[in-house]
């Protein structure tokens, strides 16, 4: 057994990291879609006020943090729906009021050298008890269940709110659900990466997955994979390198993003020859357009004179390398040959 | 499509109109913008809704979808009063917008499939039949070979067609389109017109808001014109051409212009034009109405 697994607290830490690494990007993709990437940060600020109240009452800070974050999550949607410019200011007041109150109360109770405060702001994963782990596990299961069940609806409400409303979906309820999911994710992640870094774990794996994915579904799966990789990798690294776990996790997530972006750029360059844009087209190929359609792996090529056109986004790629007729002449001469 | 083919001159006996507005008024924040709008669309009919910017076209059609406030008058969709309409998926909606959101990757298939969400409960997954309908809808708009493309890579005209396919995916009885041809180049307008003609041939009831009547020539059964929140014309394309000619003659007389140089609207009078010849390169075979 590797050394890291011989400690109880490290086993708990790894399990907590695995949960958070999966849950945070899963919810985060909808925030990215709605261009609300920083909402998680705001909810984290408010959660600190909840933690403070818990510390003050000598109660479970997780429960009070959950109440505060969920309350703020619902408030965000209610403020947003009124669509006033003052709504933005109301959110700022709520977020900074939350973190300021949190700092003041915790310092008042624990004294100014409070390690409690830093542990909530930047995470303290190695203090995860088995009891915490059970709470995280239950909350994570709820997040995953709700998100998976509603993923298509959340996708539509986030992508095209007006159409979702026109087709009769309860858009307001879906938006509040997403807000509450975000709030619960924030609280689950609080001990792992800390309230100030939570947003990073929700967003950065998604930034990486957008580089490789072609569909929403695959983007979600990649993001969860990158999230778990950074979270578990970060905990392991921090154990051996003796660094702060929360910060290490986020740095690793950023490293993965940079690596994936670099690889994606290289692949684009390397496959550029497959992506020669064909001559400008007077018509769009399709079933029955008069050009023979040739299935070709993951796409369809259209025989156009002596060369092949592969639909690629809004244009056609010249797929001369699998042309059935070698020795194609200048493509532009072939324009209307088959018509 | 589910609709049976019917024509304006042979209305389905006893079938309620697809859409009926009686002195309807819609607006925002409780204040009416359109007033006293009377409009009836028979099943199987294709109606174009014209009018200058800000005349209330979108306010009216969005009112039918519950997106603007219904303030007064009666509104019926397929014989059911709007406020009692439980199954909104009977109305297919193509919003007035040029492009799809591109903040995250999503495929044509994923976007079209969202058109079916409202017609099934959240715990039920898409059936094989649902997936087949998605493919069929993509095929109707000529995008069957792009089902797995990222929508952000499509051209504006193709994205408009994705939105039409999304509206078709719930097999609606009535299709409401807000400027489907806006911001689309001539070649793509021809493709869109082909799609609309195909739908009209299938007997789909359509209410199409547009500024480009020429692109819809031969498809439209009736024209309704709005101005400043009121209906200012309602009649056949031929009557509309006469109406426009009269309006422009009156304007010419009023402004002492030479009336013989202002016949730019006469084109609407021709029963068919080059766009409808069926010989253009985009004219795929029009599918026969089944399913
Ligand atoms: N959300 C809104 N709140 C308040 N007023 C609005 C709103 N949307 C539109 N209006 C007003 O309603 C009026 C009619 O707008 P509408 O969108 O119906 O015009 P339209 O005929 O569709 O024009 P266009 O050709 O530009 O699309 C406009 O004067 C506009 O200012
Ligand atoms: Mg409009
Ligand atoms: Zn290409
Ligand atoms: Zn072709
Ligand atoms: Zn070619
Ligand atoms: Zn090919």
XYZ file of C-alpha atoms and ligand atoms in Angstrom:
666
model
C 0.000 0.000 0.000
C 1.422 3.405 -0.932
C 2.309 5.554 2.051
C -0.449 8.060 1.307
C -3.159 5.418 1.765
C -1.876 4.257 5.132
C -3.265 7.356 6.853
C -6.939 7.522 7.672
C -7.102 11.271 7.121
C -5.505 10.950 3.676
C -7.963 8.275 2.620
C -10.796 10.570 3.669
C -9.122 13.464 1.876
C -8.787 11.508 -1.375
C -12.410 10.423 -1.274
C -13.572 13.977 -0.589
C -11.399 15.216 -3.471
C -12.876 12.626 -5.800
C -16.423 13.741 -4.945
C -15.702 17.434 -5.297
C -13.678 16.921 -8.476
C -16.680 15.245 -10.086
C -19.443 17.457 -8.761
C -17.956 20.934 -9.248
C -17.423 20.777 -13.059
C -20.723 18.933 -13.537
C -22.624 21.917 -12.164
C -20.089 24.412 -13.492
C -20.765 23.683 -17.171
C -24.218 25.230 -16.889
C -22.712 28.326 -15.268
C -20.250 28.574 -18.153
C -23.158 28.185 -20.557
C -25.074 30.986 -18.859
C -21.921 33.125 -18.705
C -22.245 33.279 -14.938
C -18.823 31.824 -14.228
C -18.243 33.974 -11.175
C -21.516 33.256 -9.390
C -19.891 30.390 -7.484
C -17.395 32.877 -6.104
C -20.184 35.132 -4.845
C -22.011 32.238 -3.237
C -18.754 31.243 -1.543
C -18.529 34.715 -0.017
C -22.022 34.401 1.416
C -21.329 30.873 2.654
C -18.580 32.319 4.857
C -21.188 34.323 6.743
C -23.043 31.054 7.269
C -19.869 29.404 8.564
C -19.381 32.302 10.952
C -22.869 31.934 12.350
C -22.187 28.230 12.857
C -18.939 29.017 14.692
C -20.731 31.627 16.783
C -23.500 29.233 17.785
C -21.000 26.420 18.292
C -23.029 24.512 15.782
C -22.205 22.530 12.618
C -20.791 25.207 10.246
C -21.679 23.037 7.239
C -25.383 23.325 7.981
C -25.380 27.078 8.524
C -23.169 27.553 5.455
C -25.613 25.482 3.426
C -28.546 27.579 4.617
C -26.762 30.848 3.822
C -25.573 29.718 0.371
C -28.932 28.293 -0.676
C -30.679 31.439 0.512
C -28.241 33.553 -1.529
C -28.666 31.273 -4.546
C -32.424 31.780 -4.562
C -31.996 35.514 -3.970
C -29.674 35.807 -6.990
C -32.331 34.399 -9.305
C -35.090 36.537 -7.820
C -32.946 39.653 -8.227
C -31.845 38.665 -11.735
C -35.396 38.084 -12.948
C -36.354 41.655 -12.110
C -33.718 42.685 -14.614
C -32.874 46.033 -13.072
C -29.393 47.482 -13.254
C -29.579 47.936 -9.503
C -29.716 44.130 -9.320
C -26.008 43.990 -10.020
C -25.325 46.285 -7.110
C -27.636 44.268 -4.876
C -25.576 41.166 -5.654
C -22.316 42.968 -4.881
C -23.705 44.128 -1.534
C -24.818 40.608 -0.708
C -21.520 38.957 -1.684
C -19.165 41.400 0.011
C -21.493 41.798 2.975
C -21.309 38.020 3.380
C -17.543 37.729 3.377
C -17.059 40.823 5.527
C -19.547 39.611 8.138
C -17.910 36.187 8.049
C -14.428 37.558 8.724
C -15.612 39.884 11.491
C -17.659 37.262 13.320
C -15.075 34.478 13.100
C -12.267 36.730 14.313
C -14.461 37.982 17.161
C -15.130 34.430 18.332
C -11.778 32.771 17.649
C -9.414 35.702 18.031
C -7.443 37.291 15.224
C -5.053 34.334 14.808
C -7.944 32.109 13.823
C -6.860 29.085 11.819
C -10.526 28.312 11.415
C -10.899 31.252 9.045
C -8.054 30.234 6.735
C -9.254 26.663 6.717
C -12.603 27.774 5.296
C -11.170 30.356 2.917
C -8.446 28.138 1.466
C -9.553 24.643 2.392
C -8.366 22.119 4.962
C -8.934 18.817 3.285
C -6.851 16.756 5.691
C -9.205 17.632 8.530
C -12.055 15.819 6.784
C -13.566 13.419 9.298
C -15.506 10.306 8.415
C -18.649 12.124 9.530
C -17.904 15.000 7.121
C -17.308 12.475 4.391
C -20.762 10.966 4.865
C -22.368 14.419 4.669
C -20.345 15.248 1.516
C -21.263 11.895 0.007
C -24.975 12.418 0.532
C -24.883 16.003 -0.780
C -22.811 14.956 -3.801
C -25.230 12.153 -4.591
C -28.104 14.646 -4.494
C -26.244 17.072 -6.785
C -25.337 14.350 -9.279
C -28.836 12.883 -9.264
C -30.629 16.181 -9.790
C -28.160 17.416 -12.400
C -28.310 14.233 -14.443
C -32.096 14.031 -14.276
C -32.549 17.643 -15.351
C -29.501 18.034 -17.585
C -31.411 18.477 -20.839
C -33.776 21.001 -19.285
C -30.957 22.907 -17.614
C -29.116 22.906 -20.950
C -32.116 24.413 -22.735
C -32.957 26.949 -20.032
C -29.320 28.082 -19.922
C -28.861 28.124 -23.695
C -32.128 29.667 -24.860
C -34.272 30.981 -22.058
C -36.920 32.508 -24.303
C -37.472 29.314 -26.263
C -37.582 27.272 -23.058
C -40.306 29.572 -21.761
C -42.204 29.483 -25.059
C -42.239 25.695 -25.022
C -43.803 25.762 -21.564
C -40.883 24.739 -19.340
C -40.712 26.253 -15.831
C -37.638 28.363 -16.568
C -37.674 30.224 -13.273
C -37.778 26.972 -11.302
C -34.949 25.534 -13.402
C -32.797 28.606 -12.851
C -33.412 28.491 -9.107
C -32.569 24.775 -9.152
C -29.247 25.531 -10.834
C -28.572 28.272 -8.309
C -29.285 25.942 -5.403
C -27.146 23.199 -6.971
C -24.323 25.731 -7.200
C -24.814 26.700 -3.556
C -24.690 23.079 -2.384
C -21.593 22.462 -4.532
C -19.924 25.453 -2.927
C -20.556 24.061 0.548
C -19.376 20.575 -0.395
C -16.185 22.001 -1.913
C -15.545 24.458 0.911
C -13.362 22.113 3.012
C -11.507 20.811 -0.041
C -10.454 23.847 -2.079
C -11.731 26.662 0.130
C -14.398 29.269 -0.435
C -12.076 31.584 -2.374
C -11.040 28.906 -4.887
C -14.295 27.042 -5.451
C -15.201 28.859 -8.619
C -11.926 27.734 -10.182
C -12.784 24.071 -9.738
C -16.215 24.623 -11.272
C -14.942 26.581 -14.276
C -11.343 25.643 -15.173
C -12.007 21.930 -15.960
C -14.789 23.129 -18.241
C -12.449 25.543 -19.977
C -10.180 22.565 -20.674
C -13.009 20.285 -21.808
C -14.262 22.888 -24.294
C -10.937 22.481 -26.112
C -11.455 18.795 -26.791
C -15.182 18.132 -26.830
C -17.501 18.301 -29.817
C -20.824 17.949 -28.009
C -22.344 19.116 -24.743
C -22.441 15.543 -23.545
C -18.777 14.844 -24.202
C -17.834 18.264 -22.812
C -19.531 17.320 -19.537
C -17.759 13.976 -19.334
C -14.345 15.467 -20.112
C -14.853 18.223 -17.550
C -15.717 15.704 -14.834
C -12.654 13.672 -15.771
C -10.367 16.722 -15.660
C -11.955 17.822 -12.386
C -11.365 14.469 -10.675
C -7.848 14.319 -12.079
C -6.953 17.749 -10.695
C -8.608 17.166 -7.326
C -7.062 13.770 -6.631
C -3.767 14.735 -8.266
C -3.677 17.926 -6.217
C -4.191 16.081 -2.926
C -1.491 13.528 -3.764
C 0.937 16.237 -4.851
C 0.279 18.299 -1.742
C 0.933 15.250 0.446
C 4.362 14.559 -1.037
C 5.381 18.132 -1.789
C 3.934 19.425 1.481
C 1.927 22.187 -0.151
C -1.530 23.610 0.518
C -4.034 21.160 -0.977
C -6.632 23.677 -2.205
C -4.135 25.828 -4.071
C -2.355 22.787 -5.491
C -5.625 21.407 -6.865
C -6.426 24.667 -8.631
C -2.890 25.044 -10.011
C -3.086 21.498 -11.341
C -6.443 22.240 -12.976
C -4.888 25.260 -14.672
C -1.885 23.180 -15.774
C -4.273 20.639 -17.322
C -6.113 23.432 -19.099
C -2.878 24.858 -20.547
C -1.671 21.422 -21.599
C -4.980 20.529 -23.258
C -5.130 23.880 -25.024
C -1.582 23.422 -26.326
C -2.302 19.901 -27.550
C -5.525 21.050 -29.206
C -3.623 23.811 -30.998
C -0.991 21.311 -32.190
C -3.662 18.932 -33.451
C -5.287 21.767 -35.373
C -1.975 22.563 -37.061
C -1.207 18.902 -37.743
C -4.581 18.240 -39.368
C -4.647 21.476 -41.333
C -4.082 19.519 -44.546
C -7.380 17.756 -43.965
C -8.997 21.107 -43.624
C -8.349 22.761 -46.954
C -11.458 24.779 -47.596
C -12.973 23.930 -50.946
C -13.800 26.449 -53.626
C -16.775 28.703 -52.905
C -19.941 26.849 -53.418
C -23.063 27.987 -55.182
C -25.177 25.356 -53.459
C -25.301 23.291 -50.337
C -24.822 19.543 -50.617
C -27.498 17.384 -49.112
C -29.620 14.334 -49.761
C -30.785 14.408 -53.342
C -28.639 17.386 -54.320
C -27.365 15.510 -57.346
C -23.915 14.777 -55.973
C -23.162 11.261 -54.855
C -22.825 10.990 -51.072
C -20.040 8.722 -49.843
C -20.046 7.810 -46.137
C -16.519 8.218 -44.868
C -15.858 7.293 -41.258
C -17.463 9.931 -39.064
C -18.647 12.107 -41.951
C -20.152 12.110 -45.418
C -18.201 13.211 -48.489
C -19.918 14.466 -51.619
C -18.383 13.568 -54.959
C -17.922 16.844 -56.753
C -16.479 16.344 -60.171
C -13.213 14.591 -59.500
C -12.810 15.446 -55.849
C -14.634 15.185 -52.536
C -16.332 17.768 -50.383
C -16.761 17.091 -46.673
C -19.175 19.370 -44.801
C -17.312 21.109 -42.031
C -19.285 23.703 -40.144
C -20.401 26.384 -42.543
C -18.020 25.380 -45.343
C -16.691 22.317 -47.161
C -13.324 20.720 -46.669
C -11.492 19.392 -49.698
C -10.969 15.713 -48.975
C -8.788 15.060 -51.976
C -6.720 12.514 -50.053
C -9.520 9.985 -50.258
C -10.643 10.917 -53.729
C -11.738 7.936 -55.748
C -10.502 9.598 -58.909
C -6.786 10.336 -58.619
C -5.269 13.117 -60.646
C -8.000 15.645 -60.024
C -7.652 18.767 -62.078
C -8.116 22.270 -60.782
C -11.203 22.089 -58.587
C -12.677 25.260 -59.964
C -12.888 23.702 -63.429
C -15.051 20.951 -62.022
C -17.637 23.176 -60.443
C -20.720 22.163 -62.355
C -19.597 18.962 -63.977
C -21.983 16.634 -62.219
C -25.063 18.767 -62.617
C -45.967 16.039 -39.656
C -49.141 15.440 -37.728
C -51.176 17.955 -39.669
C -53.480 16.888 -42.425
C -53.178 18.826 -45.606
C -55.986 21.321 -45.986
C -56.303 24.376 -48.083
C -57.656 27.782 -47.469
C -60.461 27.348 -49.974
C -61.459 23.938 -48.621
C -61.330 24.314 -44.848
C -61.580 21.172 -42.779
C -65.246 20.941 -41.943
C -65.744 21.764 -38.299
C -62.016 22.188 -37.589
C -61.358 25.219 -35.422
C -58.937 27.799 -36.793
C -55.326 27.136 -35.830
C -55.067 30.645 -34.418
C -57.838 33.125 -33.723
C -57.297 36.574 -32.265
C -60.388 38.629 -31.505
C -59.730 42.212 -30.482
C -56.583 40.931 -28.865
C -54.093 43.192 -27.227
C -50.616 42.270 -26.052
C -48.001 44.342 -24.312
C -45.328 44.595 -21.680
C -45.568 45.150 -17.953
C -49.363 45.256 -18.083
C -49.401 48.042 -20.679
C -50.836 47.162 -24.092
C -48.791 47.757 -27.226
C -50.954 46.084 -29.853
C -54.661 46.840 -29.712
C -57.774 45.423 -31.305
C -55.910 42.840 -33.380
C -58.230 40.503 -35.288
C -56.480 37.655 -36.995
C -57.477 34.164 -37.934
C -55.258 31.461 -39.393
C -57.028 28.377 -40.731
C -55.438 24.965 -40.355
C -53.061 24.289 -43.199
C -52.856 27.953 -44.099
C -49.598 29.888 -44.499
C -49.861 33.507 -43.396
C -47.135 36.132 -43.700
C -47.117 38.891 -41.099
C -45.550 42.070 -42.432
C -44.993 45.558 -41.092
C -42.313 48.115 -40.329
C -39.867 47.726 -37.430
C -41.569 48.222 -34.101
C -45.069 47.731 -35.491
C -45.816 44.949 -33.011
C -45.297 41.796 -35.085
C -43.083 40.099 -32.536
C -45.240 41.381 -29.681
C -48.217 39.646 -31.300
C -46.630 36.306 -32.156
C -44.767 36.149 -28.855
C -48.100 36.811 -27.181
C -49.376 33.580 -28.738
C -46.539 31.779 -26.962
C -47.153 33.408 -23.616
C -43.993 35.516 -23.828
C -45.720 38.892 -23.850
C -48.610 39.843 -21.615
C -52.062 39.047 -22.934
C -54.003 42.103 -21.834
C -57.363 42.050 -23.540
C -59.490 40.343 -26.166
C -59.771 36.643 -26.804
C -57.013 34.430 -28.148
C -57.624 30.853 -29.186
C -55.102 28.296 -30.348
C -56.578 25.228 -32.068
C -59.932 25.982 -30.456
C -58.530 26.281 -26.915
C -58.363 29.654 -25.155
C -54.706 30.631 -24.719
C -54.820 30.641 -20.918
C -56.167 27.053 -20.897
C -53.618 25.728 -23.375
C -51.798 23.062 -21.376
C -49.748 21.488 -24.144
C -47.625 24.288 -25.554
C -45.695 21.899 -27.753
C -48.599 22.111 -30.218
C -47.078 25.455 -31.178
C -43.625 25.326 -32.731
C -41.666 28.532 -32.289
C -38.691 29.891 -34.207
C -37.519 33.014 -32.366
C -36.293 36.202 -34.007
C -32.577 35.757 -33.613
C -29.725 35.162 -35.945
C -27.465 32.786 -34.116
C -27.424 30.154 -31.422
C -25.652 30.566 -28.121
C -22.048 29.448 -28.464
C -20.790 29.680 -24.890
C -20.391 25.892 -24.742
C -20.117 23.189 -27.378
C -23.325 21.585 -28.501
C -24.204 19.572 -31.566
C -27.023 20.137 -34.020
C -28.620 16.949 -32.711
C -28.502 18.141 -29.102
C -30.070 21.486 -29.959
C -32.849 20.006 -32.104
C -33.644 17.448 -29.377
C -34.393 20.244 -26.888
C -37.521 20.944 -28.930
C -39.030 17.759 -27.493
C -38.302 18.378 -23.823
C -41.535 20.126 -22.939
C -43.669 17.329 -24.333
C -42.415 14.657 -21.984
C -42.061 14.550 -18.185
C -38.600 15.131 -16.735
C -38.121 11.557 -15.614
C -38.765 10.075 -19.061
C -35.889 9.620 -21.460
C -36.054 10.149 -25.208
C -37.439 7.090 -26.978
C -36.147 5.658 -30.236
C -39.136 7.295 -31.931
C -38.143 10.666 -30.442
C -34.632 10.272 -31.799
C -35.987 9.319 -35.200
C -38.103 12.484 -35.182
C -34.984 14.547 -34.486
C -33.247 13.007 -37.486
C -36.344 13.538 -39.595
C -36.558 17.200 -38.568
C -32.898 17.685 -39.492
C -33.587 16.030 -42.808
C -36.564 18.325 -43.492
C -34.311 21.379 -43.139
C -31.484 19.741 -45.102
C -29.073 19.284 -42.215
C -29.180 15.506 -41.828
C -25.470 15.283 -42.607
C -24.555 17.867 -39.935
C -26.285 16.257 -36.975
C -23.035 15.866 -35.086
C -21.475 19.189 -36.035
C -20.910 21.834 -33.395
C -23.645 24.431 -33.976
C -21.168 27.266 -33.458
C -19.369 26.240 -36.661
C -22.485 26.542 -38.829
C -23.302 29.549 -40.955
C -26.058 31.951 -39.939
C -28.470 30.477 -42.475
C -27.771 26.963 -41.264
C -28.317 28.032 -37.663
C -31.724 29.437 -38.630
C -32.558 26.036 -40.056
C -31.421 24.338 -36.848
C -33.930 26.534 -35.013
C -36.655 25.533 -37.464
C -35.783 21.857 -36.996
C -35.923 22.333 -33.217
C -39.442 23.720 -33.593
C -40.393 20.759 -35.798
C -38.990 18.206 -33.354
C -42.083 18.360 -31.141
C -44.319 17.694 -34.169
C -46.260 20.913 -33.702
C -49.641 21.625 -35.263
C -48.757 25.241 -35.904
C -45.378 26.731 -36.706
C -44.743 30.340 -35.674
C -41.611 31.836 -37.189
C -40.269 35.282 -36.405
C -38.169 36.490 -39.348
C -36.644 33.173 -40.392
C -34.971 34.778 -43.402
C -33.551 37.854 -41.664
C -29.810 38.315 -41.945
C -29.452 35.399 -44.343
C -27.768 35.776 -47.746
C -29.599 35.193 -51.021
C -28.350 31.620 -51.539
C -29.370 30.612 -48.029
C -32.724 32.359 -48.391
C -33.398 30.068 -51.314
C -32.592 27.057 -49.129
C -34.890 28.373 -46.400
C -37.649 29.008 -48.920
C -37.277 25.416 -50.105
C -37.661 24.227 -46.521
C -40.774 26.353 -45.987
C -42.282 25.202 -49.272
C -41.656 21.600 -48.250
C -43.437 22.237 -44.929
C -46.325 23.993 -46.667
C -46.689 21.004 -48.982
C -46.912 18.785 -45.897
C -49.857 20.910 -44.770
C -48.129 22.552 -41.801
C -49.942 25.679 -40.614
C -47.506 28.570 -40.555
C -47.484 32.144 -39.323
C -44.322 33.745 -40.652
C -43.151 37.211 -39.646
C -40.985 38.607 -42.406
C -39.617 41.654 -44.164
C -38.656 39.628 -47.233
C -41.891 38.679 -48.915
C -40.110 37.932 -52.175
C -38.296 35.010 -50.553
C -41.657 33.442 -49.640
C -43.360 34.002 -52.942
C -45.755 31.220 -53.891
C -45.704 29.749 -50.382
C -47.872 32.332 -48.663
C -51.668 31.993 -48.829
C -52.456 35.239 -47.064
C -50.770 38.431 -46.016
C -51.441 40.419 -42.868
C -49.771 43.781 -42.406
C -49.362 45.542 -39.084
C -48.632 49.152 -38.386
C -48.253 50.837 -34.997
C -49.869 47.949 -33.109
C -52.861 47.594 -35.437
C -53.655 45.374 -38.390
C -53.542 47.607 -41.455
C -54.130 45.014 -44.163
C -55.430 41.448 -44.417
C -55.867 39.712 -47.762
C -54.385 37.590 -50.521
C -50.953 38.296 -52.004
C -52.661 39.708 -55.114
C -54.846 42.043 -53.074
C -51.765 43.059 -51.124
C -49.942 44.043 -54.293
C -52.926 46.202 -55.268
C -53.022 47.665 -51.769
C -49.335 48.576 -51.957
C -49.737 50.037 -55.408
C -52.635 52.166 -54.169
C -50.644 53.285 -51.126
C -47.670 54.234 -53.242
C -49.876 56.028 -55.813
C -51.426 58.007 -52.984
C -47.995 58.810 -51.633
C -46.783 59.814 -55.077
C -49.768 62.056 -55.645
C -49.211 63.597 -52.248
C -45.582 64.248 -53.021
C -46.019 65.216 -56.681
C -43.840 62.388 -57.860
C -43.982 60.659 -61.192
C -46.203 57.747 -60.362
C -44.924 55.571 -63.193
C -41.520 54.997 -61.624
C -42.752 53.645 -58.310
C -43.844 50.156 -59.065
C -41.268 48.314 -57.040
C -43.947 46.288 -55.302
C -45.489 44.872 -58.423
C -43.329 41.809 -58.139
C -45.641 40.410 -55.445
C -48.350 40.201 -58.039
C -46.704 37.532 -60.106
C -48.025 34.107 -59.217
C -44.603 32.544 -59.444
C -41.141 33.697 -60.119
C -37.713 32.364 -60.721
C -37.403 31.269 -57.086
C -40.234 28.834 -57.526
C -39.253 27.307 -60.804
C -38.118 24.141 -59.049
C -35.071 24.018 -61.268
C -32.644 25.733 -58.957
C -29.743 23.723 -57.626
C -31.193 23.800 -54.086
C -34.447 22.249 -55.081
C -34.254 18.851 -53.555
C -37.199 16.600 -54.129
C -40.090 17.733 -51.986
C -40.953 14.896 -49.645
C -44.478 13.656 -49.705
C -46.421 14.202 -46.533
C -46.384 11.152 -44.387
C -45.748 10.534 -40.729
N -39.361 43.618 -23.516
C -39.981 44.756 -23.867
N -40.420 45.604 -22.913
C -41.051 46.746 -23.243
N -41.312 47.135 -24.510
C -40.909 46.319 -25.509
C -40.231 45.089 -25.229
N -39.955 44.494 -26.419
C -40.433 45.311 -27.381
N -41.016 46.402 -26.839
C -41.647 47.477 -27.588
O -42.723 46.962 -28.331
C -42.795 47.623 -29.580
C -43.042 46.633 -30.689
O -41.934 45.780 -30.814
P -41.953 44.449 -31.668
O -40.747 43.688 -31.288
O -43.266 43.802 -31.534
O -41.802 45.018 -33.150
P -41.633 44.217 -34.495
O -42.797 44.555 -35.339
O -41.397 42.784 -34.238
O -40.350 44.908 -35.098
P -39.069 44.296 -35.843
O -39.386 44.287 -37.291
O -37.993 45.270 -35.540
O -38.801 42.953 -35.277
C -41.514 48.397 -29.760
O -41.825 49.773 -29.732
C -40.668 48.049 -28.585
O -40.068 49.200 -28.057
Mg -39.786 41.498 -34.407
Zn -12.995 22.989 -42.712
Zn -24.358 18.772 -54.115
Zn -15.612 21.245 -55.656
Zn -13.701 12.413 -46.151
